[in-house]
Amino acid sequence: MKQVLMGNHALSYGAKVSRAQVISAYPITPQTEVVELLSKMCASGELKAKFIKVESEHSAMAALIGASATGVRTFTATSSQGLAHMHEMLHWAAGARTPIVMGNVNRAFAPPWSVWTEQNDSLSQRDTGWMQLYAQNNQEVLDSVIQAYKVAETFDLPAMVILAAFVLSHTSETVEIPKQEKVDEFLPPYEREYKLDTDQPHAFGGLADPDNYFELRYKIQKAMEKAAVKWEEVGEEFEEIFGRKYGLVETYKVSDAKNLIVSSATIASTARNAVDALRSKGIKVGLLRIRVFRPFPAKQIRAILNSVDKAIVIDRNIGFGASGIFYQEVKAAMYNEKNTPPIFGVVTGLGGRDVSSKDIIEIYQSVIREEEPKSDIIWKGLKE
Amino acid sequence: MNLKIPKEEIMGHGNLACQGCGATLAMRHALKALGKDTIIVLPACCWTVIDGPFPHSLVDVPLFHTAFAAAASTASGVKAALEIQGKDTNVVAWTGDGATYDIGLGTLSGAAERNDDMIYVCYDNEAYMNTGIQRSSSTPIGAWTTTTPVESPKKSRKKDMISIMAAHRIPYIATASIAYPEDMIEKFKKARDIKGMRFLLVFCPCPTGWKYAPQLTVKLARLAVRSKIFPLLEIENGVKWKLTKDITRPIPVTDYLKLQGRFKHLNDEKLEEIQKIVDEDWDILLRKTEK
Amino acid sequence: MAKKSDKKITFKKEKEMPPYAISFYSMEFNKTVSWRNFRPIIDYDKCTSCMICWKYCPEAAIDLKKKKAKGKEKLTPVINYEYCKGCGICWEECPVDAIDIEEEAG
């Protein structure tokens, strides 16, 4: 059934058709519509879930960890300050191996206050053990929630589906809401092997000394590595049932590309227009969109960057004291490759400053003249 | 000999507590009252260590370790999941005064305001004992702790946690002391059979933190009640206050305070001040319990 | 049910370990015999089987067994020295002074 949905509501419908059983959330601009619609769905019985109206995001995540550890499917959503507030519990969710799925609306951090889009909030959490996925349209937001549950529950790793503030969260697009029977076919109920159950009394998360802790961390990393393979498998299975294909990355006109633009989320979708405009002038440029950021798709990135002359990574974020974060990770993945091209890093659009297709064309044309990057950050769109 | 206390031990042997630990005795009796159909949610506190390290556990019930501030919120989530699964298991948050009075106060208030279905227990040893005896807002006035050294002992009163919980109008609040295990078990059993948010504050002396020889733990828990410092009471729906033990012939607070190293620096003036505070608080309490 | 072990478990291989920090074993390995300084001793000629010592032991290290106390066979407290920490609460609380506390030998 096709409906016109804002990005936030695509998250709500994703949770609904995935049959989330316990939802616990705290409102924050620009996520509020996610939880308002889910509240309505729970109240009317349209979604048979318990909605705990917690008093903070830290509590939202703690409640879901408790619920997931008891063996039910869980969902929440948040943004920036809220995501930061639950940071301690994000680590807890990964360590406790609870396959929680969360929607995060990318919003810039305060101070100063901002409600506009930037990726620092989710990227600040990249080492917590959560899988991370950056969506470029509302259909992908909804579909990714369903896929995230499948991968998360296979490896007992939590996952966040990320969308840009306002650009996606509040933009209405036509979205196909998958039929419930088809989602049920794709996503069976969650079965947790070791859960809080008086039939099997265990303690969970007890003190692990240096003789025991290391291996438990190793297991999380191994699960992430297997999850990278599973995301591709799940993408293929999803295509068979629903007719839409998603992978760890998305390529656009790369097969004969001399140079590459690498980006994520809504900058990538704008970059597609820029690529088309450049191509119409005969410039052989392609686009690589990184969709799943954790686990980092190094294999897929190497396969594509190995055959281009130059790559430009466009970051709508910054790792202060270093450089754009996708840039750092792409460079690191390519470092040991024999054929690694020069990789340029552009930081733009922070705090929601608009990035148009014209901006991306200008970025491309100015950067491509350089042989080698002269610095780790090329700022674009900044007031001089 | 008719034992009012259930014989079965659910707690198990080999705990890692200090000798004479009041909090361990509290758990022993709490589990006797609650039974095996219980899930414990345990934030950072002494019991994090007492239950034992991975892959061991002391108690014969499921137990979930959670972050310091997150006991009530994690318990809310566990209960919601059990309700979805159609199970009636008791969810018990087992917390120290640090988690309850301080860092977890917001989460506790949230769960209480929602009247989430759980038994929230605070075993109160009046300081952050697990991290080495630092003051909490439960530390009584004048007490020594590592962050309120004798040059500057605790200036403020012990936070009135019971009044705070009563303000939330939750179905059941009770205080208990490990010196009165029959009373404690009765209150836990009563709490077990009520739905909604139940709050139990259990007074647990700590030999390591209060600086006394370990054999006095139960005696101190008794003297605290007899000197009116720790009243034994129940509150229904936040409004009906009832003393479960009336102290008609109180002992002077000095009988309780002088046995503990953490109070030995107090001069007569300070001791009189403490007696005055205890007497005033008792009068205020009596007025709340009037019909 | 919790598995028993005679000492604290340290896994030899990563594959033996559970997928995350789940506890399967009891704490019974943790006995106090090696470090206890004082041991309480019950005088069964004085013991009235009031159970106050059993009630107040934080270690649950006093068992109730059928034993002769004050000439009669009845349910009587027996100290479990594998888990007694020698805190002395039973010695302090016994209303008939039937418990003495002694230094551990050696």
PDB file of N, CA and C in Angstrom, chain B residues 36-111:
ATOM      1  N   LYS B  36      10.947 -17.837  44.398  1.00  0.00           N
ATOM      2  CA  LYS B  36      11.770 -18.011  43.206  1.00  0.00           C
ATOM      3  C   LYS B  36      11.181 -17.376  41.954  1.00  0.00           C
ATOM      4  N   ASP B  37       9.902 -16.983  41.984  1.00  0.00           N
ATOM      5  CA  ASP B  37       9.318 -16.381  40.782  1.00  0.00           C
ATOM      6  C   ASP B  37       9.659 -14.889  40.770  1.00  0.00           C
ATOM      7  N   THR B  38      10.955 -14.622  40.776  1.00  0.00           N
ATOM      8  CA  THR B  38      11.472 -13.261  40.937  1.00  0.00           C
ATOM      9  C   THR B  38      12.596 -13.039  39.953  1.00  0.00           C
ATOM     10  N   ILE B  39      12.650 -11.833  39.357  1.00  0.00           N
ATOM     11  CA  ILE B  39      13.812 -11.433  38.555  1.00  0.00           C
ATOM     12  C   ILE B  39      14.393 -10.195  39.229  1.00  0.00           C
ATOM     13  N   ILE B  40      15.695 -10.227  39.493  1.00  0.00           N
ATOM     14  CA  ILE B  40      16.339  -9.094  40.159  1.00  0.00           C
ATOM     15  C   ILE B  40      17.034  -8.231  39.122  1.00  0.00           C
ATOM     16  N   VAL B  41      16.825  -6.916  39.239  1.00  0.00           N
ATOM     17  CA  VAL B  41      17.562  -5.964  38.408  1.00  0.00           C
ATOM     18  C   VAL B  41      18.512  -5.232  39.349  1.00  0.00           C
ATOM     19  N   LEU B  42      19.803  -5.247  39.046  1.00  0.00           N
ATOM     20  CA  LEU B  42      20.821  -4.825  40.002  1.00  0.00           C
ATOM     21  C   LEU B  42      21.736  -3.763  39.406  1.00  0.00           C
ATOM     22  N   PRO B  43      21.646  -2.514  39.879  1.00  0.00           N
ATOM     23  CA  PRO B  43      22.550  -1.484  39.365  1.00  0.00           C
ATOM     24  C   PRO B  43      23.882  -1.561  40.117  1.00  0.00           C
ATOM     25  N   ALA B  44      24.802  -0.663  39.768  1.00  0.00           N
ATOM     26  CA  ALA B  44      26.088  -0.629  40.463  1.00  0.00           C
ATOM     27  C   ALA B  44      25.866  -0.375  41.949  1.00  0.00           C
ATOM     28  N   CYS B  45      26.451  -1.214  42.795  1.00  0.00           N
ATOM     29  CA  CYS B  45      26.288  -1.101  44.250  1.00  0.00           C
ATOM     30  C   CYS B  45      27.112  -2.247  44.844  1.00  0.00           C
ATOM     31  N   CYS B  46      27.119  -2.376  46.145  1.00  0.00           N
ATOM     32  CA  CYS B  46      27.872  -3.464  46.766  1.00  0.00           C
ATOM     33  C   CYS B  46      27.437  -4.827  46.226  1.00  0.00           C
ATOM     34  N   TRP B  47      26.145  -4.969  45.999  1.00  0.00           N
ATOM     35  CA  TRP B  47      25.643  -6.264  45.544  1.00  0.00           C
ATOM     36  C   TRP B  47      26.140  -6.665  44.158  1.00  0.00           C
ATOM     37  N   THR B  48      26.597  -5.676  43.376  1.00  0.00           N
ATOM     38  CA  THR B  48      27.224  -5.983  42.087  1.00  0.00           C
ATOM     39  C   THR B  48      28.391  -6.939  42.306  1.00  0.00           C
ATOM     40  N   VAL B  49      29.107  -6.731  43.421  1.00  0.00           N
ATOM     41  CA  VAL B  49      30.258  -7.562  43.746  1.00  0.00           C
ATOM     42  C   VAL B  49      29.835  -8.780  44.563  1.00  0.00           C
ATOM     43  N   ILE B  50      28.899  -8.567  45.503  1.00  0.00           N
ATOM     44  CA  ILE B  50      28.498  -9.635  46.415  1.00  0.00           C
ATOM     45  C   ILE B  50      27.951 -10.843  45.654  1.00  0.00           C
ATOM     46  N   ASP B  51      27.215 -10.606  44.560  1.00  0.00           N
ATOM     47  CA  ASP B  51      26.624 -11.723  43.825  1.00  0.00           C
ATOM     48  C   ASP B  51      27.673 -12.612  43.175  1.00  0.00           C
ATOM     49  N   GLY B  52      28.879 -12.074  43.016  1.00  0.00           N
ATOM     50  CA  GLY B  52      29.948 -12.898  42.458  1.00  0.00           C
ATOM     51  C   GLY B  52      30.267 -12.551  41.021  1.00  0.00           C
ATOM     52  N   PRO B  53      31.472 -12.927  40.564  1.00  0.00           N
ATOM     53  CA  PRO B  53      31.926 -12.559  39.223  1.00  0.00           C
ATOM     54  C   PRO B  53      31.417 -13.531  38.171  1.00  0.00           C
ATOM     55  N   PHE B  54      31.391 -13.068  36.918  1.00  0.00           N
ATOM     56  CA  PHE B  54      31.151 -13.935  35.779  1.00  0.00           C
ATOM     57  C   PHE B  54      32.183 -15.060  35.799  1.00  0.00           C
ATOM     58  N   PRO B  55      31.841 -16.318  35.564  1.00  0.00           N
ATOM     59  CA  PRO B  55      30.514 -16.844  35.238  1.00  0.00           C
ATOM     60  C   PRO B  55      29.787 -17.465  36.430  1.00  0.00           C
ATOM     61  N   HIS B  56      29.902 -16.815  37.600  1.00  0.00           N
ATOM     62  CA  HIS B  56      29.236 -17.331  38.794  1.00  0.00           C
ATOM     63  C   HIS B  56      28.124 -16.384  39.207  1.00  0.00           C
ATOM     64  N   SER B  57      27.173 -16.885  39.988  1.00  0.00           N
ATOM     65  CA  SER B  57      26.145 -16.029  40.581  1.00  0.00           C
ATOM     66  C   SER B  57      25.665 -16.669  41.868  1.00  0.00           C
ATOM     67  N   LEU B  58      25.444 -15.822  42.867  1.00  0.00           N
ATOM     68  CA  LEU B  58      25.089 -16.331  44.186  1.00  0.00           C
ATOM     69  C   LEU B  58      23.631 -16.751  44.294  1.00  0.00           C
ATOM     70  N   VAL B  59      22.744 -15.956  43.675  1.00  0.00           N
ATOM     71  CA  VAL B  59      21.321 -16.142  43.930  1.00  0.00           C
ATOM     72  C   VAL B  59      20.707 -17.111  42.914  1.00  0.00           C
ATOM     73  N   ASP B  60      19.689 -17.817  43.356  1.00  0.00           N
ATOM     74  CA  ASP B  60      19.072 -18.837  42.518  1.00  0.00           C
ATOM     75  C   ASP B  60      17.875 -18.284  41.741  1.00  0.00           C
ATOM     76  N   VAL B  61      17.960 -17.031  41.351  1.00  0.00           N
ATOM     77  CA  VAL B  61      16.925 -16.408  40.528  1.00  0.00           C
ATOM     78  C   VAL B  61      17.639 -15.643  39.406  1.00  0.00           C
ATOM     79  N   PRO B  62      16.927 -15.338  38.282  1.00  0.00           N
ATOM     80  CA  PRO B  62      17.565 -14.557  37.216  1.00  0.00           C
ATOM     81  C   PRO B  62      17.932 -13.175  37.737  1.00  0.00           C
ATOM     82  N   LEU B  63      19.095 -12.691  37.340  1.00  0.00           N
ATOM     83  CA  LEU B  63      19.583 -11.414  37.841  1.00  0.00           C
ATOM     84  C   LEU B  63      20.206 -10.636  36.687  1.00  0.00           C
ATOM     85  N   PHE B  64      19.810  -9.378  36.521  1.00  0.00           N
ATOM     86  CA  PHE B  64      20.321  -8.571  35.416  1.00  0.00           C
ATOM     87  C   PHE B  64      21.094  -7.387  35.958  1.00  0.00           C
ATOM     88  N   HIS B  65      22.390  -7.347  35.685  1.00  0.00           N
ATOM     89  CA  HIS B  65      23.212  -6.205  36.082  1.00  0.00           C
ATOM     90  C   HIS B  65      22.925  -5.057  35.135  1.00  0.00           C
ATOM     91  N   THR B  66      22.758  -3.839  35.693  1.00  0.00           N
ATOM     92  CA  THR B  66      22.533  -2.686  34.837  1.00  0.00           C
ATOM     93  C   THR B  66      23.342  -1.501  35.349  1.00  0.00           C
ATOM     94  N   ALA B  67      23.276  -0.384  34.583  1.00  0.00           N
ATOM     95  CA  ALA B  67      24.086   0.787  34.924  1.00  0.00           C
ATOM     96  C   ALA B  67      23.561   1.450  36.198  1.00  0.00           C
ATOM     97  N   PHE B  68      24.396   2.240  36.821  1.00  0.00           N
ATOM     98  CA  PHE B  68      24.152   2.841  38.129  1.00  0.00           C
ATOM     99  C   PHE B  68      22.795   3.539  38.240  1.00  0.00           C
ATOM    100  N   ALA B  69      22.488   4.406  37.243  1.00  0.00           N
ATOM    101  CA  ALA B  69      21.263   5.194  37.328  1.00  0.00           C
ATOM    102  C   ALA B  69      20.049   4.461  36.788  1.00  0.00           C
ATOM    103  N   ALA B  70      20.244   3.252  36.256  1.00  0.00           N
ATOM    104  CA  ALA B  70      19.222   2.650  35.403  1.00  0.00           C
ATOM    105  C   ALA B  70      18.401   1.538  36.034  1.00  0.00           C
ATOM    106  N   ALA B  71      18.420   1.376  37.354  1.00  0.00           N
ATOM    107  CA  ALA B  71      17.705   0.239  37.948  1.00  0.00           C
ATOM    108  C   ALA B  71      16.216   0.281  37.646  1.00  0.00           C
ATOM    109  N   ALA B  72      15.568   1.407  37.973  1.00  0.00           N
ATOM    110  CA  ALA B  72      14.115   1.480  37.819  1.00  0.00           C
ATOM    111  C   ALA B  72      13.712   1.394  36.354  1.00  0.00           C
ATOM    112  N   SER B  73      14.483   2.039  35.476  1.00  0.00           N
ATOM    113  CA  SER B  73      14.113   2.036  34.056  1.00  0.00           C
ATOM    114  C   SER B  73      14.310   0.655  33.438  1.00  0.00           C
ATOM    115  N   THR B  74      15.415   0.002  33.784  1.00  0.00           N
ATOM    116  CA  THR B  74      15.627  -1.355  33.278  1.00  0.00           C
ATOM    117  C   THR B  74      14.520  -2.273  33.782  1.00  0.00           C
ATOM    118  N   ALA B  75      14.163  -2.120  35.064  1.00  0.00           N
ATOM    119  CA  ALA B  75      13.100  -2.959  35.633  1.00  0.00           C
ATOM    120  C   ALA B  75      11.775  -2.706  34.925  1.00  0.00           C
ATOM    121  N   SER B  76      11.501  -1.451  34.559  1.00  0.00           N
ATOM    122  CA  SER B  76      10.270  -1.144  33.814  1.00  0.00           C
ATOM    123  C   SER B  76      10.232  -1.919  32.510  1.00  0.00           C
ATOM    124  N   GLY B  77      11.380  -1.969  31.836  1.00  0.00           N
ATOM    125  CA  GLY B  77      11.456  -2.677  30.561  1.00  0.00           C
ATOM    126  C   GLY B  77      11.276  -4.172  30.732  1.00  0.00           C
ATOM    127  N   VAL B  78      11.920  -4.736  31.758  1.00  0.00           N
ATOM    128  CA  VAL B  78      11.785  -6.177  32.006  1.00  0.00           C
ATOM    129  C   VAL B  78      10.321  -6.519  32.250  1.00  0.00           C
ATOM    130  N   LYS B  79       9.658  -5.689  33.061  1.00  0.00           N
ATOM    131  CA  LYS B  79       8.255  -5.970  33.389  1.00  0.00           C
ATOM    132  C   LYS B  79       7.374  -5.870  32.160  1.00  0.00           C
ATOM    133  N   ALA B  80       7.613  -4.848  31.317  1.00  0.00           N
ATOM    134  CA  ALA B  80       6.805  -4.699  30.104  1.00  0.00           C
ATOM    135  C   ALA B  80       6.935  -5.943  29.229  1.00  0.00           C
ATOM    136  N   ALA B  81       8.167  -6.448  29.116  1.00  0.00           N
ATOM    137  CA  ALA B  81       8.397  -7.644  28.302  1.00  0.00           C
ATOM    138  C   ALA B  81       7.666  -8.852  28.895  1.00  0.00           C
ATOM    139  N   LEU B  82       7.722  -8.997  30.219  1.00  0.00           N
ATOM    140  CA  LEU B  82       7.042 -10.131  30.861  1.00  0.00           C
ATOM    141  C   LEU B  82       5.540 -10.046  30.631  1.00  0.00           C
ATOM    142  N   GLU B  83       4.999  -8.827  30.661  1.00  0.00           N
ATOM    143  CA  GLU B  83       3.561  -8.663  30.423  1.00  0.00           C
ATOM    144  C   GLU B  83       3.205  -9.082  29.006  1.00  0.00           C
ATOM    145  N   ILE B  84       4.051  -8.711  28.040  1.00  0.00           N
ATOM    146  CA  ILE B  84       3.836  -9.144  26.658  1.00  0.00           C
ATOM    147  C   ILE B  84       3.852 -10.679  26.577  1.00  0.00           C
ATOM    148  N   GLN B  85       4.720 -11.289  27.357  1.00  0.00           N
ATOM    149  CA  GLN B  85       4.858 -12.754  27.333  1.00  0.00           C
ATOM    150  C   GLN B  85       3.794 -13.436  28.184  1.00  0.00           C
ATOM    151  N   GLY B  86       2.921 -12.645  28.829  1.00  0.00           N
ATOM    152  CA  GLY B  86       1.858 -13.221  29.656  1.00  0.00           C
ATOM    153  C   GLY B  86       2.371 -13.829  30.954  1.00  0.00           C
ATOM    154  N   LYS B  87       3.519 -13.361  31.426  1.00  0.00           N
ATOM    155  CA  LYS B  87       4.077 -13.919  32.666  1.00  0.00           C
ATOM    156  C   LYS B  87       3.877 -12.936  33.817  1.00  0.00           C
ATOM    157  N   ASP B  88       3.792 -13.509  35.025  1.00  0.00           N
ATOM    158  CA  ASP B  88       3.477 -12.710  36.196  1.00  0.00           C
ATOM    159  C   ASP B  88       4.663 -12.561  37.147  1.00  0.00           C
ATOM    160  N   THR B  89       5.868 -12.901  36.681  1.00  0.00           N
ATOM    161  CA  THR B  89       7.045 -12.905  37.549  1.00  0.00           C
ATOM    162  C   THR B  89       7.251 -11.542  38.223  1.00  0.00           C
ATOM    163  N   ASN B  90       7.642 -11.562  39.503  1.00  0.00           N
ATOM    164  CA  ASN B  90       7.949 -10.322  40.216  1.00  0.00           C
ATOM    165  C   ASN B  90       9.251  -9.738  39.712  1.00  0.00           C
ATOM    166  N   VAL B  91       9.237  -8.447  39.403  1.00  0.00           N
ATOM    167  CA  VAL B  91      10.477  -7.783  39.038  1.00  0.00           C
ATOM    168  C   VAL B  91      10.903  -6.933  40.227  1.00  0.00           C
ATOM    169  N   VAL B  92      12.128  -7.161  40.690  1.00  0.00           N
ATOM    170  CA  VAL B  92      12.617  -6.477  41.880  1.00  0.00           C
ATOM    171  C   VAL B  92      13.880  -5.710  41.536  1.00  0.00           C
ATOM    172  N   ALA B  93      13.829  -4.390  41.699  1.00  0.00           N
ATOM    173  CA  ALA B  93      15.047  -3.600  41.569  1.00  0.00           C
ATOM    174  C   ALA B  93      15.715  -3.618  42.936  1.00  0.00           C
ATOM    175  N   TRP B  94      16.950  -4.088  43.009  1.00  0.00           N
ATOM    176  CA  TRP B  94      17.659  -4.219  44.305  1.00  0.00           C
ATOM    177  C   TRP B  94      18.802  -3.225  44.272  1.00  0.00           C
ATOM    178  N   THR B  95      18.666  -2.117  45.004  1.00  0.00           N
ATOM    179  CA  THR B  95      19.567  -0.983  44.816  1.00  0.00           C
ATOM    180  C   THR B  95      20.136  -0.471  46.123  1.00  0.00           C
ATOM    181  N   GLY B  96      21.279   0.181  46.032  1.00  0.00           N
ATOM    182  CA  GLY B  96      21.862   0.816  47.211  1.00  0.00           C
ATOM    183  C   GLY B  96      21.367   2.253  47.328  1.00  0.00           C
ATOM    184  N   ASP B  97      21.811   2.937  48.377  1.00  0.00           N
ATOM    185  CA  ASP B  97      21.354   4.315  48.546  1.00  0.00           C
ATOM    186  C   ASP B  97      21.940   5.236  47.481  1.00  0.00           C
ATOM    187  N   GLY B  98      23.099   4.905  46.949  1.00  0.00           N
ATOM    188  CA  GLY B  98      23.674   5.728  45.875  1.00  0.00           C
ATOM    189  C   GLY B  98      22.751   5.774  44.679  1.00  0.00           C
ATOM    190  N   ALA B  99      22.319   4.604  44.227  1.00  0.00           N
ATOM    191  CA  ALA B  99      21.476   4.516  43.039  1.00  0.00           C
ATOM    192  C   ALA B  99      20.113   5.146  43.283  1.00  0.00           C
ATOM    193  N   THR B 100      19.622   5.064  44.524  1.00  0.00           N
ATOM    194  CA  THR B 100      18.258   5.502  44.818  1.00  0.00           C
ATOM    195  C   THR B 100      18.173   6.979  45.161  1.00  0.00           C
ATOM    196  N   TYR B 101      19.006   7.414  46.106  1.00  0.00           N
ATOM    197  CA  TYR B 101      18.920   8.787  46.587  1.00  0.00           C
ATOM    198  C   TYR B 101      19.575   9.775  45.625  1.00  0.00           C
ATOM    199  N   ASP B 102      20.534   9.331  44.876  1.00  0.00           N
ATOM    200  CA  ASP B 102      21.341  10.244  44.070  1.00  0.00           C
ATOM    201  C   ASP B 102      21.204   9.985  42.572  1.00  0.00           C
ATOM    202  N   ILE B 103      22.100   9.210  42.017  1.00  0.00           N
ATOM    203  CA  ILE B 103      22.220   9.159  40.561  1.00  0.00           C
ATOM    204  C   ILE B 103      20.990   8.580  39.870  1.00  0.00           C
ATOM    205  N   GLY B 104      20.227   7.748  40.570  1.00  0.00           N
ATOM    206  CA  GLY B 104      19.065   7.135  39.919  1.00  0.00           C
ATOM    207  C   GLY B 104      17.747   7.741  40.353  1.00  0.00           C
ATOM    208  N   LEU B 105      17.802   8.870  41.045  1.00  0.00           N
ATOM    209  CA  LEU B 105      16.567   9.446  41.602  1.00  0.00           C
ATOM    210  C   LEU B 105      15.585   9.800  40.495  1.00  0.00           C
ATOM    211  N   GLY B 106      16.092  10.361  39.400  1.00  0.00           N
ATOM    212  CA  GLY B 106      15.217  10.732  38.282  1.00  0.00           C
ATOM    213  C   GLY B 106      14.534   9.523  37.676  1.00  0.00           C
ATOM    214  N   THR B 107      15.301   8.449  37.448  1.00  0.00           N
ATOM    215  CA  THR B 107      14.695   7.254  36.851  1.00  0.00           C
ATOM    216  C   THR B 107      13.698   6.629  37.812  1.00  0.00           C
ATOM    217  N   LEU B 108      14.003   6.678  39.118  1.00  0.00           N
ATOM    218  CA  LEU B 108      13.071   6.123  40.103  1.00  0.00           C
ATOM    219  C   LEU B 108      11.779   6.931  40.108  1.00  0.00           C
ATOM    220  N   SER B 109      11.928   8.249  40.089  1.00  0.00           N
ATOM    221  CA  SER B 109      10.750   9.111  40.078  1.00  0.00           C
ATOM    222  C   SER B 109       9.897   8.852  38.838  1.00  0.00           C
ATOM    223  N   GLY B 110      10.566   8.660  37.695  1.00  0.00           N
ATOM    224  CA  GLY B 110       9.840   8.379  36.450  1.00  0.00           C
ATOM    225  C   GLY B 110       9.026   7.099  36.568  1.00  0.00           C
ATOM    226  N   ALA B 111       9.669   6.038  37.044  1.00  0.00           N
ATOM    227  CA  ALA B 111       8.969   4.747  37.173  1.00  0.00           C
ATOM    228  C   ALA B 111       7.827   4.860  38.184  1.00  0.00           C
TER     229      ALA B 111
END
